[in-house]
Coordinates of C-alpha atoms in Angstrom, one line a residue:
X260 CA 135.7 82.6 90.8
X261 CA 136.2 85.7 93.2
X262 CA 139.0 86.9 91.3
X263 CA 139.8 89.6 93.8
X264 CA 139.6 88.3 97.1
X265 CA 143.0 88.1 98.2
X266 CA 145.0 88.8 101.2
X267 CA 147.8 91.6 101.2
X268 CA 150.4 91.5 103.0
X269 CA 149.9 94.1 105.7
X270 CA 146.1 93.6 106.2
X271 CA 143.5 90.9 105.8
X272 CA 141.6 92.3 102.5
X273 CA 138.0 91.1 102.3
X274 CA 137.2 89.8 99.0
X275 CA 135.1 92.1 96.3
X276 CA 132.8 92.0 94.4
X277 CA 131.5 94.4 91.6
X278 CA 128.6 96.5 90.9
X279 CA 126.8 98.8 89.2
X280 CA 126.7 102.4 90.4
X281 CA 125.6 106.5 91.1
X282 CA 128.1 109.1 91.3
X283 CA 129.3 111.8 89.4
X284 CA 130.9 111.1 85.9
X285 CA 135.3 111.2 85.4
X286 CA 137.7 113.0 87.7
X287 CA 141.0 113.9 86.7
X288 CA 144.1 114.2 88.5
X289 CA 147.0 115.7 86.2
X290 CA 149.8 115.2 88.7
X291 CA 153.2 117.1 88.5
X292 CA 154.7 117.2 84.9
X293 CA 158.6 115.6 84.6
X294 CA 160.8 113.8 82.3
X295 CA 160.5 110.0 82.2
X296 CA 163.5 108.2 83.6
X297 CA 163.1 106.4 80.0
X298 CA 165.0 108.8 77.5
X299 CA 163.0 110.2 75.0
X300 CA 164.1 108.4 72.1
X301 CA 163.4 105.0 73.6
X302 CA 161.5 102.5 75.5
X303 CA 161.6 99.4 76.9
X304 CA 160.9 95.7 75.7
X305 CA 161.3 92.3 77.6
X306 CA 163.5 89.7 77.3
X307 CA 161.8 86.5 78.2
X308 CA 162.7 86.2 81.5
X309 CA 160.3 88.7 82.1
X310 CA 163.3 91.7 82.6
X311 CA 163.0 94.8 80.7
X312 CA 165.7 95.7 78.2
X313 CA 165.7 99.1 75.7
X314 CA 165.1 99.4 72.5
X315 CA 163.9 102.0 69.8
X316 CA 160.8 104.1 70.6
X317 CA 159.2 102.3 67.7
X318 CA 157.5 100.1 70.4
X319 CA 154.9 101.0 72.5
X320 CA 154.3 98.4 76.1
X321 CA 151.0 98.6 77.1
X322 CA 150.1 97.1 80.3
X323 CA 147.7 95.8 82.7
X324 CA 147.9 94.5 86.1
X325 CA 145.3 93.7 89.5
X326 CA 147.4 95.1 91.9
X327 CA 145.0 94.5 94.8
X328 CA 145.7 97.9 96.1
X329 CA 142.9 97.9 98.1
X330 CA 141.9 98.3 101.6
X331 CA 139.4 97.6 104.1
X332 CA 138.3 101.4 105.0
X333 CA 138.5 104.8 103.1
X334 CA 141.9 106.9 103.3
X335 CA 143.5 103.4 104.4
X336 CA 145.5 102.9 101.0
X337 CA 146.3 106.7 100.8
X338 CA 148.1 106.3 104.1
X339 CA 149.5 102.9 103.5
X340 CA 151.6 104.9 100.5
X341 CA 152.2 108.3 102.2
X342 CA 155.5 106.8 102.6
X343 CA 157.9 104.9 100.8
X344 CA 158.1 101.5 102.8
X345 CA 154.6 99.6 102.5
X346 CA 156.0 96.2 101.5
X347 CA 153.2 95.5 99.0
X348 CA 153.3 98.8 97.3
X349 CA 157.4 98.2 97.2
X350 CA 156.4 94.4 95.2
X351 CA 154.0 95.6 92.8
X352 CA 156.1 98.8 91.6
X353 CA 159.3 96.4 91.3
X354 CA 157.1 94.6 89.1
X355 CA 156.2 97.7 86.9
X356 CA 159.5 98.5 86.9
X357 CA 160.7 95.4 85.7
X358 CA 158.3 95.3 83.2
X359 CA 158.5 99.1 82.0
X360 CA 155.0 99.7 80.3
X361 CA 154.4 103.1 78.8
X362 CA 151.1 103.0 79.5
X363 CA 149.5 101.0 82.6
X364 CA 146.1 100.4 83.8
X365 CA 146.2 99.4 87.8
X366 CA 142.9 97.2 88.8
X367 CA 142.2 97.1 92.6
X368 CA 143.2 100.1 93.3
X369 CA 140.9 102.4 95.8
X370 CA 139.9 105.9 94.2
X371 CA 139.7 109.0 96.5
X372 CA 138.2 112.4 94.7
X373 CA 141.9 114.2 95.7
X374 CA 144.3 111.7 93.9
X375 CA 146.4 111.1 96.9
X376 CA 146.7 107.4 96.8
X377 CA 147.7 107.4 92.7
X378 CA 150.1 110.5 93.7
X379 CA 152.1 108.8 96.5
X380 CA 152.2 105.7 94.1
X381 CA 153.6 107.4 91.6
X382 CA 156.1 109.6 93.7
X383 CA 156.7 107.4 96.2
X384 CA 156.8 103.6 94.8
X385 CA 156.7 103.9 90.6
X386 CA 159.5 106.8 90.4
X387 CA 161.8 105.0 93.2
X388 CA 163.6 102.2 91.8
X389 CA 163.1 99.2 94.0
X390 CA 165.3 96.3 94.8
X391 CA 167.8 97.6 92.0
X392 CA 165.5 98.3 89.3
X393 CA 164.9 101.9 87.3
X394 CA 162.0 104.3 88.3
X395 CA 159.8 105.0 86.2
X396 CA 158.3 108.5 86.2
X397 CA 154.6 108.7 84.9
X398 CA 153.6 112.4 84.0
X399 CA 150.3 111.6 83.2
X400 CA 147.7 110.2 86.0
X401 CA 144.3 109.5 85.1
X402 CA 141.3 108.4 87.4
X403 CA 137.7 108.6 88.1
X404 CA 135.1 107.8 90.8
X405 CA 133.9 104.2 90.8
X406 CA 130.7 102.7 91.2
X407 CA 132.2 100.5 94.4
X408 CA 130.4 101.5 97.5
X409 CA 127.6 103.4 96.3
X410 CA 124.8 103.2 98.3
X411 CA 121.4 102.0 95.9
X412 CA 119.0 102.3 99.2
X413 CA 117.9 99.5 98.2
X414 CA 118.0 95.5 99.5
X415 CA 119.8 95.1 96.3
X416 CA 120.7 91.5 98.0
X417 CA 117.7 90.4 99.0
X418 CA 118.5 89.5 102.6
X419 CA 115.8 91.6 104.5
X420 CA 118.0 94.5 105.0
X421 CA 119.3 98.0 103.6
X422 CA 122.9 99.0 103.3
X423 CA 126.4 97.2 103.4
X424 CA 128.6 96.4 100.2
X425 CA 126.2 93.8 98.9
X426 CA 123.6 96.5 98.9
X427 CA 125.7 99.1 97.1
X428 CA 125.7 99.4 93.2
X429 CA 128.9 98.2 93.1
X430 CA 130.1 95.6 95.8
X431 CA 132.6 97.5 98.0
X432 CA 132.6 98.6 101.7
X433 CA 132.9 102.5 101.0
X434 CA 132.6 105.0 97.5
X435 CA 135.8 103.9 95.3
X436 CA 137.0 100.7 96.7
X437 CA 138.3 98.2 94.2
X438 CA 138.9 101.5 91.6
X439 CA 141.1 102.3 88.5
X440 CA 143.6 104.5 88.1
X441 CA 145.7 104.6 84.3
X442 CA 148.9 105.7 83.9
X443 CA 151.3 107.0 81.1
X444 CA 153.9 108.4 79.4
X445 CA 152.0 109.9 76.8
X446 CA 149.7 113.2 77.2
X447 CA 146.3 111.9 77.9
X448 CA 143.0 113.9 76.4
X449 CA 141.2 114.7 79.2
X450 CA 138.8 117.2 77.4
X451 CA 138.0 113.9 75.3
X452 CA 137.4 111.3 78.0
X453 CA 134.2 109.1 78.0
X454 CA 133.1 107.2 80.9
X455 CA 130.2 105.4 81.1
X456 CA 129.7 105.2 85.2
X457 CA 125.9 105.7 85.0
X458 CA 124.7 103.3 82.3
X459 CA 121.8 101.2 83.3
X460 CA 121.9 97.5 82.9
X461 CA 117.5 97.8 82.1
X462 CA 119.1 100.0 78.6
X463 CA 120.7 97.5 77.0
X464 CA 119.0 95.3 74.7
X465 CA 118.4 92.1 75.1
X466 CA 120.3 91.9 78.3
X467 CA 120.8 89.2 80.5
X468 CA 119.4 91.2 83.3
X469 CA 117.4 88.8 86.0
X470 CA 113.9 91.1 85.9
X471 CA 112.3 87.8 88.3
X472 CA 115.7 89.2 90.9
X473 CA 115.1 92.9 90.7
X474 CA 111.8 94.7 90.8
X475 CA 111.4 97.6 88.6
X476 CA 112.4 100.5 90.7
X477 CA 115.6 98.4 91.2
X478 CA 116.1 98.1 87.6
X479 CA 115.9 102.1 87.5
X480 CA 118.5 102.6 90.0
X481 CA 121.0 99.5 89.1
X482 CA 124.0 100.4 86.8
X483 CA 125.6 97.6 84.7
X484 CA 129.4 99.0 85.1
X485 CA 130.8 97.5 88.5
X486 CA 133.5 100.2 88.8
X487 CA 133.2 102.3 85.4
X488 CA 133.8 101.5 81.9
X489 CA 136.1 104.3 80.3
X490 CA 137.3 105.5 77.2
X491 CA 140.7 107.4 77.7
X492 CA 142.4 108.9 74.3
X493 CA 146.3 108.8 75.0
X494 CA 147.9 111.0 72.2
X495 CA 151.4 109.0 71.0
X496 CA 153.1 111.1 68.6
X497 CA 150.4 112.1 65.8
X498 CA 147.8 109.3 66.6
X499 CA 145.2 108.8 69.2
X500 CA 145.4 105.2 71.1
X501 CA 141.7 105.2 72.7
X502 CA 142.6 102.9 75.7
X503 CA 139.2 101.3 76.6
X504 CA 139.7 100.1 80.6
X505 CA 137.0 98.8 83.0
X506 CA 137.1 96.0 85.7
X507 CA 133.7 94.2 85.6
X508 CA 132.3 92.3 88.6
X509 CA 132.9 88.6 89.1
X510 CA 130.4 85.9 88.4
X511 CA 130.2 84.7 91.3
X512 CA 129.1 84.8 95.0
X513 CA 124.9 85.3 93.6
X514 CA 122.1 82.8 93.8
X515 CA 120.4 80.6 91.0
X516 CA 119.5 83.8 89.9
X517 CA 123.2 84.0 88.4
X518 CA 122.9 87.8 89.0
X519 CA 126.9 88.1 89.1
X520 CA 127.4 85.8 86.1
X521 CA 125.0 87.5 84.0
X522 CA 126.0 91.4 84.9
X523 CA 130.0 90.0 83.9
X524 CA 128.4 88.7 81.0
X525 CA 126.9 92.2 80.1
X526 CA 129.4 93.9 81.1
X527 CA 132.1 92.5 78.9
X528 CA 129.3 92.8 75.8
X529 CA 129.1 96.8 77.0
X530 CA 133.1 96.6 76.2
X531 CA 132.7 94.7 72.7
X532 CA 129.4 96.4 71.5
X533 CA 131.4 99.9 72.7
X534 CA 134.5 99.0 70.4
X535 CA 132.3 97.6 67.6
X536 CA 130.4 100.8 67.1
X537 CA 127.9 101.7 65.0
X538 CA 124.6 99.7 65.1
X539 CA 126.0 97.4 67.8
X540 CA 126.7 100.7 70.1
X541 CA 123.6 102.5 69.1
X542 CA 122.2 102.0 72.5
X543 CA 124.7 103.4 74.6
X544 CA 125.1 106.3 76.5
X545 CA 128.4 107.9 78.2
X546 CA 127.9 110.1 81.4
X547 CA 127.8 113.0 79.3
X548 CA 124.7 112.6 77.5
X549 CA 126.8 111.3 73.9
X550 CA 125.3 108.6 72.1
X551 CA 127.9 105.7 70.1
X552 CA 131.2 103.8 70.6
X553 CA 134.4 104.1 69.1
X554 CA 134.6 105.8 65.5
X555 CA 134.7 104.0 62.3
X556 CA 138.9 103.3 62.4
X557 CA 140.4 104.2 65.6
X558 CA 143.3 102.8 67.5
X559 CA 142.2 101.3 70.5
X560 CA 143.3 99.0 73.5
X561 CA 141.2 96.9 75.8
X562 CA 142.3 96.7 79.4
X563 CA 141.2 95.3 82.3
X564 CA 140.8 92.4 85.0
X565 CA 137.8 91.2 82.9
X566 CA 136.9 88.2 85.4
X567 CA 136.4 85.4 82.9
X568 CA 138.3 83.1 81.1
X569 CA 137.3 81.5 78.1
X570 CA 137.1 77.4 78.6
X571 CA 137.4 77.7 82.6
X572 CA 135.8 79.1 85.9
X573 CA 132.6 80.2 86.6
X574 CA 132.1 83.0 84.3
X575 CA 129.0 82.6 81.0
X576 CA 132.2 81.9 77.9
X577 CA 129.7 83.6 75.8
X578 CA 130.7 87.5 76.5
X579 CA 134.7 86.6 76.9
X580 CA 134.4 84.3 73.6
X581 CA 132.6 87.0 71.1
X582 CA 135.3 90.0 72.4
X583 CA 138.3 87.6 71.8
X584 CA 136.9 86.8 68.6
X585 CA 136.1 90.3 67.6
X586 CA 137.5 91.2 63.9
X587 CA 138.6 94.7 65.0
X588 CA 141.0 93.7 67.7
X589 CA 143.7 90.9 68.3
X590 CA 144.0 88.5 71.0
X591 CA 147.3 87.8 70.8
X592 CA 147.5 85.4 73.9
X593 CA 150.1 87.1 76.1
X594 CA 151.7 84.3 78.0
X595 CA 154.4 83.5 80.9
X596 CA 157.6 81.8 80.1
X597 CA 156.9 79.4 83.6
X598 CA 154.0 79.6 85.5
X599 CA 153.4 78.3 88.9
X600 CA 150.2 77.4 90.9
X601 CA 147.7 74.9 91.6
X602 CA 145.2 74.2 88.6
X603 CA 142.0 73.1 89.2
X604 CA 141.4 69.4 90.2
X605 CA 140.5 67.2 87.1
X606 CA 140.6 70.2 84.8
X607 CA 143.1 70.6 82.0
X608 CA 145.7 73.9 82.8
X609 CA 145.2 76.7 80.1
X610 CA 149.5 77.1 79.4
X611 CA 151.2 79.8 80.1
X612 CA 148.7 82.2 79.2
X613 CA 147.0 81.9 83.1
X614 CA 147.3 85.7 84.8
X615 CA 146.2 84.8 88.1
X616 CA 146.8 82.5 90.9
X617 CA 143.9 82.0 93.5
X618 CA 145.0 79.3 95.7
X619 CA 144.8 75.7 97.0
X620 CA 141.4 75.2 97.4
X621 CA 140.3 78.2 95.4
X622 CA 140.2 77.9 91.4
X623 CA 143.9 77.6 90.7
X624 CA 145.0 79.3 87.9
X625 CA 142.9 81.4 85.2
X626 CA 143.3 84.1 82.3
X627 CA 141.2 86.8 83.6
X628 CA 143.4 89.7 82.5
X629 CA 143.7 91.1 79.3
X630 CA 145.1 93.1 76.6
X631 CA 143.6 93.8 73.5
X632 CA 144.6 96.1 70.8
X633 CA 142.9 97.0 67.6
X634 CA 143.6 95.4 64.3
X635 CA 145.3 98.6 62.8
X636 CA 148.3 98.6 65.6
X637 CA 150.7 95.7 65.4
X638 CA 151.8 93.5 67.9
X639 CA 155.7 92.6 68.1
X640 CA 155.8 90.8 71.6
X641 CA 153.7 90.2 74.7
X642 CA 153.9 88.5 78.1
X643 CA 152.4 87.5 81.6
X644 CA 154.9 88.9 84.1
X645 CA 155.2 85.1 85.8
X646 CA 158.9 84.5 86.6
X647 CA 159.6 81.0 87.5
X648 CA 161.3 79.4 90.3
X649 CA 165.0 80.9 90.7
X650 CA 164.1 83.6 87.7
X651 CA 164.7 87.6 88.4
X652 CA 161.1 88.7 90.5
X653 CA 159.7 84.8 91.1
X654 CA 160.4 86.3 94.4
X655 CA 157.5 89.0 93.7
X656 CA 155.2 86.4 92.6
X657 CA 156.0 82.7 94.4
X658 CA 153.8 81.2 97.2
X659 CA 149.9 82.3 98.3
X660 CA 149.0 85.0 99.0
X661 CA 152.1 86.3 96.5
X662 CA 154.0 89.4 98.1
X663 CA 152.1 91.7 95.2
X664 CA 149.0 90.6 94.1
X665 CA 147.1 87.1 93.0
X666 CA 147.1 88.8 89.8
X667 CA 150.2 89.4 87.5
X668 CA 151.1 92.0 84.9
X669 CA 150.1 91.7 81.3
X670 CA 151.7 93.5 78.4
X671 CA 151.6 93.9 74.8
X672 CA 154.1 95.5 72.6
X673 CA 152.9 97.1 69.9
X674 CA 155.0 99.2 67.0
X675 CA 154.3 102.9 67.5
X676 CA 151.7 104.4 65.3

């Protein structure tokens, strides 16, 4: 299940993979301050054709979304959105405008240390209405370096040789491909940010780590986040949301050593033992040096092109399966009102609540993305942006590869704490 190979519209993307990773810990980039186009008194909800309409700002949309806003070289993307006419950035902000989240993780989406690629998307795509739709203007950018790219100097791979994505601590062709980039309506506490970048797989317990794979100076250098794994608090009004993004690798494209599957595995446990806190969490370490998860009682969110659905592809159901059932957050199954796309042969389709589409011949369609809020905020509506045939945006979405992404957006409502 290579859940991000894709190819975009302007460029033949090669597919990714996810690793593990050095680099320093969370950048910030604050871009320009501004009103939202969104009056201040409300926000938006959808009707179920997938169109936003406004209500009261008792509602909070939360959203994720694989935009596949990557690129085959470093600066690539930056340039790609430098202006205001890239059809594929054009399709995906359309998309966030039609579905008008407040807050919005973007998977797939290549990090440089200056911000220029999540500033032109902002200014140039988000805050331009496209194809009749509202802008939407984000005053709040947040994103880090990831773990894409990295080089370990090691034959991480085991094919004879040193260097080249496979190689890197996090699959990717050059430092930040395939990163993450969050943004919002709502101030977001930078001076409270946790990222766990550097966390080694060999330091969690009981891990599913293949020690027969990786000798033990590998294991020393070899993160378990692919990308990152961050914890961003996003003040809304007089509580703190703690939105908990990441992006681990697929489980896939490895040997019978099941080195992918098992780092996805570990990597969505990293996610559930972080929210769970306490004893479960004991063990981990943010880039900073702190110790813990998540506080007894905080809001929360999990975001994030996790990579593995629960009864199908080819990820271990274990991981996916114990964060789902988790008793301090909700799955509230987010699903489309039509969904198109080939299933898999001789496999029963999972609904509506599928989020992407890889292809005839690929794995059809799977529910990969997700989003997860705690049990103390309260859902009131969720969706797969997933238009069907002759619906507002199917247009956005229809045919392989999709003008956008192979991916679609999924939000949650929830009423504002």
């Amino acid at each position: 299940m290579r859940v991000i190979i894709r190819a975009v519209l302007t460029a033949s993307v090669a597919a990714i993979l996810a690793g593990s990773s050095i680099a320093p810990a969370s950048a910030f980039t604050r871009l320009t301050e501004g009103q939202s186009h969104l009056r201040t008194d409300m926000t938006s909800t959808s009707n179920p054709a997938g169109t936003p309409a406004f209500a009261a700002a008792s509602k909070l949309r939360i959203a994720t979304f694989n935009t596949s806003l990557n690129r085959e070289y470093a600066g690539a993307l930056a340039s790609d959105l430098s202006t205001p006419q890239n059809a594929q950035g054009r399709a995906v902000a359309e998309i966030v405008q039609r579905s008008a989240p407040d807050i919005l993780l973007v998977n797939e989406f290549d990090y440089d240390a200056k911000g220029e690629s999540a500033g032109y998307f902002r200014t140039n795509y988000l805050a331009v209405g496209q194809n009749g739709q509202d802008g939407i203007d984000y005053p709040y950018v947040y994103a880090a370096p990831s773990n894409t790219g990295v080089p370990s100097g090691a034959d991480l791979d085991r094919d004879g040789t040193v260097g080249g994505p496979a190689d890197a601590l996090g699959y990717g062709d050059f430092e930040g491909q395939y990163g993450m980039v969050l943004y919002s309506r709502y101030p977001i506490l930078t001076g409270q940010v946790r990222t766990l970048q550097n966390f080694l797989w060999a330091d969690m317990p009981d891990s599913r780590l293949p020690t027969d794979f990786y000798s033990p100076l590998k294991r020393k250098v070899l993160r378990l986040p692919s990308k990152s794994q961050w914890d961003v608090p996003v003040q809304v009004g007089d509580a703190v949301i703690h939105v908990i993004a990441a992006h681990p690798t697929p489980p896939v494209f490895d040997g019978p050593e099941k080195r992918n599957q098992r780092r996805n595995h570990d990597e969505i446990r990293l996610i559930n033992d972080y929210v769970t806190g306490g004893k479960a969490a004991k063990y981990i370490y943010d880039d900073a040096g702190k110790r813990g998860g998540l506080a007894k009682g905080e809001k929360f969110v999990v975001l994030g092109d996790l990579n593995s659905d629960p009864a199908r592809g080819d990820s271990d159901p274990v991981a996916i399966t114990s964060l789902l059932g988790n008793k301090l957050l909700r799955d509230v199954k987010p699903a489309s009102p039509s969904v198109t796309g080939d299933p898999i042969p001789g496999q029963p389709v999972t609904e509506n609540v599928n989020t992407a589409d890889f292809g005839r011949g690929a794995l059809g369609m799977l529910r990969v993305d997700y989003v997860l809020p705690s049990r103390n905020l309260l859902p009131e509506a969720a969706g797969v942006f997933w238009p069907g045939p002759g619906s507002p945006g199917n247009l956005l979405v229809s045919g392989w590869p999709s003008a956008s992404s192979d991916h679609r957006l999924v939000w949650v409502d929830v009423k504002a704490p």
